[in-house]
Amino acid sequence: MDKKLTIKDIAQLAGVSKGTVDRVLHKRGKVSQKALESINAVLEQIDYEPNLIARNLKNNKIYSICVVLPNPESDSYWLPCIKGIEQAKKEFKAFNLSINAHYFDPENTESFIAVNESVLNSSPDAVLLAPLFSKEALDAVEKYSAQNILVNTFNNQLESDEIRNFVGQDLYRSGRVAAKLIDSIAQKGQIAIIHFDEKFKNAVHMQEKEKGFRNYFLQEENSDYEVTTLKLKRKNYETKLEDFLKENPKLTGIFITTSKAYQIAEIIDKTKNNTIALIGYDLLDKNISFLNQGTIDFLINQNPKQQVYLGLSFLVDHFIFGKEINHSALLPIDIVNSENASYYME
Amino acid sequence: MDKKLTIKDIAQLAGVSKGTVDRVLHKRGKVSQKALESINAVLEQIDYEPNLIARNLKNNKIYSICVVLPNPESDSYWLPCIKGIEQAKKEFKAFNLSINAHYFDPENTESFIAVNESVLNSSPDAVLLAPLFSKEALDAVEKYSAQNILVNTFNNQLESDEIRNFVGQDLYRSGRVAAKLIDSIAQKGQIAIIHFDEKFKNAVHMQEKEKGFRNYFLQEENSDYEVTTLKLKRKNYETKLEDFLKENPKLTGIFITTSKAYQIAEIIDKTKNNTIALIGYDLLDKNISFLNQGTIDFLINQNPKQQVYLGLSFLVDHFIFGKEINHSALLPIDIVNSENASYYME
DNA sequence: AAATTTAGTGTGTTCGAGCACATTTTTATG
DNA sequence: CATAAAAATGTGCTCGAACACACTAAATTT
C-alpha cells in the first residue's frame, strides 16, 4: 500500500511497456494517443516520484565545481569559507564530486580576471563565485555561460540573467538590524556610521548598509539621534578618528559597516570611553575578542561559511538530485553578542 | 585519474573477483590469506568510498519515522514543528520514507503514554521524540529500544544510553544570552525573572534558564542589578504582576523564561511604562507583534522548526546514507529583534 | 581410493531509471 | 495488394553494491 510506485508499475497499470511510460514521462514523443491517455490516467491517480537514487546511479559523471573567492590571507573575512568548502566536501563525499577552491587577490582586479580565466580553462561543470568586482565579474559570468558552465554567486549580489542563484544577505536589512540595535542600547545623541575600507569595490556593500541604517531612523517618528557618516582609510585613520571623537563628545554609538570593527574598538578602548555603543560585522577573532571584553556590543554575522556551504549544496542538489535552483537565498541576519557567538563560529 | 574506484576496479587490481572483495569489505570471512593480503594492499593505496547511491538502490525498504510531539493546538510553540516536518517530507520525497506526526496533549501524561504506546505498536524504524515527561519518556525509550526502534529526541534533553541523538538548545546558555541582552539594554536597577507556565514539566527548562541568567550576573564583577524571581500561573496572574510592579517601581528589566512573554507585555503596555526591558522566548505571532511595537525588546529563538527538521535529516542520513548519528546537536541561540525576525519565521 | 565435507572463489541477479536498439504495428505509396 | 516508410512499442543492457548460489579445489572421512 505504502510502496513506492516505479515506472514498471505504471506500465503494468496502463497496460504498456516501461519504454512507453518513459517516453511519456520525458515527453520524447512517438507515443500513440491511446497509450498516452491510459498512462496519463494512471499518472493522475498516483503520485509518481522518480527514484533519484536509481536515476543517478546510471549517470556516473564526476561533477567538478570551482569556488572562486578572495584569498583569506589577504582578508580573514573569507577564512570561514574554507571550512564551508571542507564541510561540503565531507558531506557529499559519497557523490561523484570534485570541489576546488581558487583564490584571487581581493585588492587586485587583474588577479580576479586571471583566476577566472584559469578556472574557465579547466572547464568545470559549475562555478560558485564571489563577484567582488562587478564589471569584471559580469564579463566572467558571460564567458562561463558561453561555455555552458553553471554560475552561482555568493556574498555579493550581481545583476545578471546568466546567474542561477545567489546566496547572501540583504545588506539594506542588515543596516536596519544594526540601527535597531543601536536604538536599543545607545543613549540618545549622536551616532556615527563608519565606512572603514580601502577597497572601492565594497562601496555598494557599505552604501546599502548605510541606507538601511539611516532609513530605520527616518521611519522612527521622534528619533533623537543625529546620524553622521565618516569614511576612514588605513592611512591616518587613528588620528582622524581621534579628532572625530574630540569634535563629537556627545557621540553615543558607532556602526562600522565592514569587518574592521576591531580597529575602531582599539581606539575607543584607549579613550576609556565606555559609553559608546559599537556595532560591527563578522566574527573575526579580533572582533570576538573585543566583543567578549565589552568594547564591541554586537556583531552581525554575515555567515560566509554558510554562504559557501549553501551555495555548494544547491549545486549538488541540482547536479545529483536534479532539483531546480532557487534564484536567491537570503540568509538570516544573525545578531551576535559575547554569549551566543560560539554557535556561529563552527 | 579522478574516476571513483568501484569494487570491480579493486577486484581487477587485486586479481580476484568482486565477490571476494565484497567479502573482505564486509568482513564476511571465507577469504584466503593470500587474497586478503592482495586486496588489503590495494585498499591501502586507494581511498575507496562505496557509492551510497548504488548501495541504497538495492536496499529499497521504506523507512517509517514517527515524530511524537505535543499538539500545537494546545501550545502554539509547537506549531513551527509541523512546517519542519513538511519541509523534511518535501526535501526527502525522493527517498523511500514515510514520516508521520503523532500529537499528545502536553497537559496530560496519560496522553503521552497512550500516543507512545500506539506508535510502538505501529513498529516504525525510528521515533523522533519530544520527551516532555521525563519519567514516562524514559519508559517509552526503553520500550522502543527493546523493539530495536531507533529513538532520537528534540527540544528536551533526556539522559539515556538508549538515545542516539538530541537536537535542541543549551538552556543554561540561553539564560546567559538573555542576561547579556538585559545588561546591554536595561538601566541598572532591579531585574525580574518571570516563570510563567502552568506546566510542571517545564520546570527543568525554566530552572536551567534561570541558572544561566543569574550566573551571568554573578560573574560580572560590579553588576548593579538585583535579580528577583517571580512565578506566575494563569490564575490571577494579572493582579499578581500588577502588584509586583507597584511594589518594585525601580524594575528596569524582565526576563520571561517561557514563550508567554506576550501576556506580560500586555500588562506592561497598559501601565505605559516604557522603561522596562522585556526579553522572552519564541517567535509566536503575539510575541512578534509586541516585538514590532517595541514592548518586547528581544526574543530568543528556540527554533522548534529547525529542531525537528534537523532531527529528521539525521535519521535520513543514517538510514539512507548510512551515516553515523552524532550524539548531540546544539542549535544556535538566535537573538531576534523586530528587524531580523522575518528570517527566522519560515 | 572413493566419497564427503569445507574452505575459498566466481558468477549472476536484483534494485529503478534511462536510453539504444530491435521489433511490431500502422500508414503511405507505387 | 505488395512493399516501403514511418510510427509506435517493447526488450535488454547499463550503472555499483549486495548477496544468493554455483562451482572448484583442497582437506577430511569412510
PDB file of C-alpha atoms (C1' of nucleotides) in Angstrom, chain A residues 6-7 18 26 28 48 51 54-55, chain C residues 14-22:
ATOM      1  CA  THR A   6       8.004   2.560 -10.201  1.00  0.00           C
ATOM      2  CA  ILE A   7       7.920   3.027 -13.928  1.00  0.00           C
ATOM      3  CA  LYS A  18       8.136   0.706 -19.396  1.00  0.00           C
ATOM      4  CA  HIS A  26      10.204  12.581 -20.701  1.00  0.00           C
ATOM      5  CA  ARG A  28      10.088  12.153 -26.059  1.00  0.00           C
ATOM      6  CA  TYR A  48       4.735   9.250  -9.137  1.00  0.00           C
ATOM      7  CA  ASN A  51      13.640   7.357  -7.636  1.00  0.00           C
ATOM      8  CA  ALA A  54      18.312   4.980  -9.358  1.00  0.00           C
ATOM      9  CA  ARG A  55      18.405   7.881 -11.769  1.00  0.00           C
TER      10      ARG A  55
ATOM     11  C1'  DT C  14      18.448  -7.580  -8.149  1.00  0.00           C
ATOM     12  C1'  DC C  15      17.214  -2.714  -7.316  1.00  0.00           C
ATOM     13  C1'  DG C  16      14.822   1.747 -10.838  1.00  0.00           C
ATOM     14  C1'  DA C  17      15.692   4.884 -14.395  1.00  0.00           C
ATOM     15  C1'  DG C  18      17.334   5.807 -18.816  1.00  0.00           C
ATOM     16  C1'  DC C  19      18.295   5.038 -23.250  1.00  0.00           C
ATOM     17  C1'  DA C  20      19.839   2.395 -27.505  1.00  0.00           C
ATOM     18  C1'  DC C  21      18.184  -0.766 -30.371  1.00  0.00           C
ATOM     19  C1'  DA C  22      15.097  -4.393 -32.032  1.00  0.00           C
TER      20       DA C  22
END
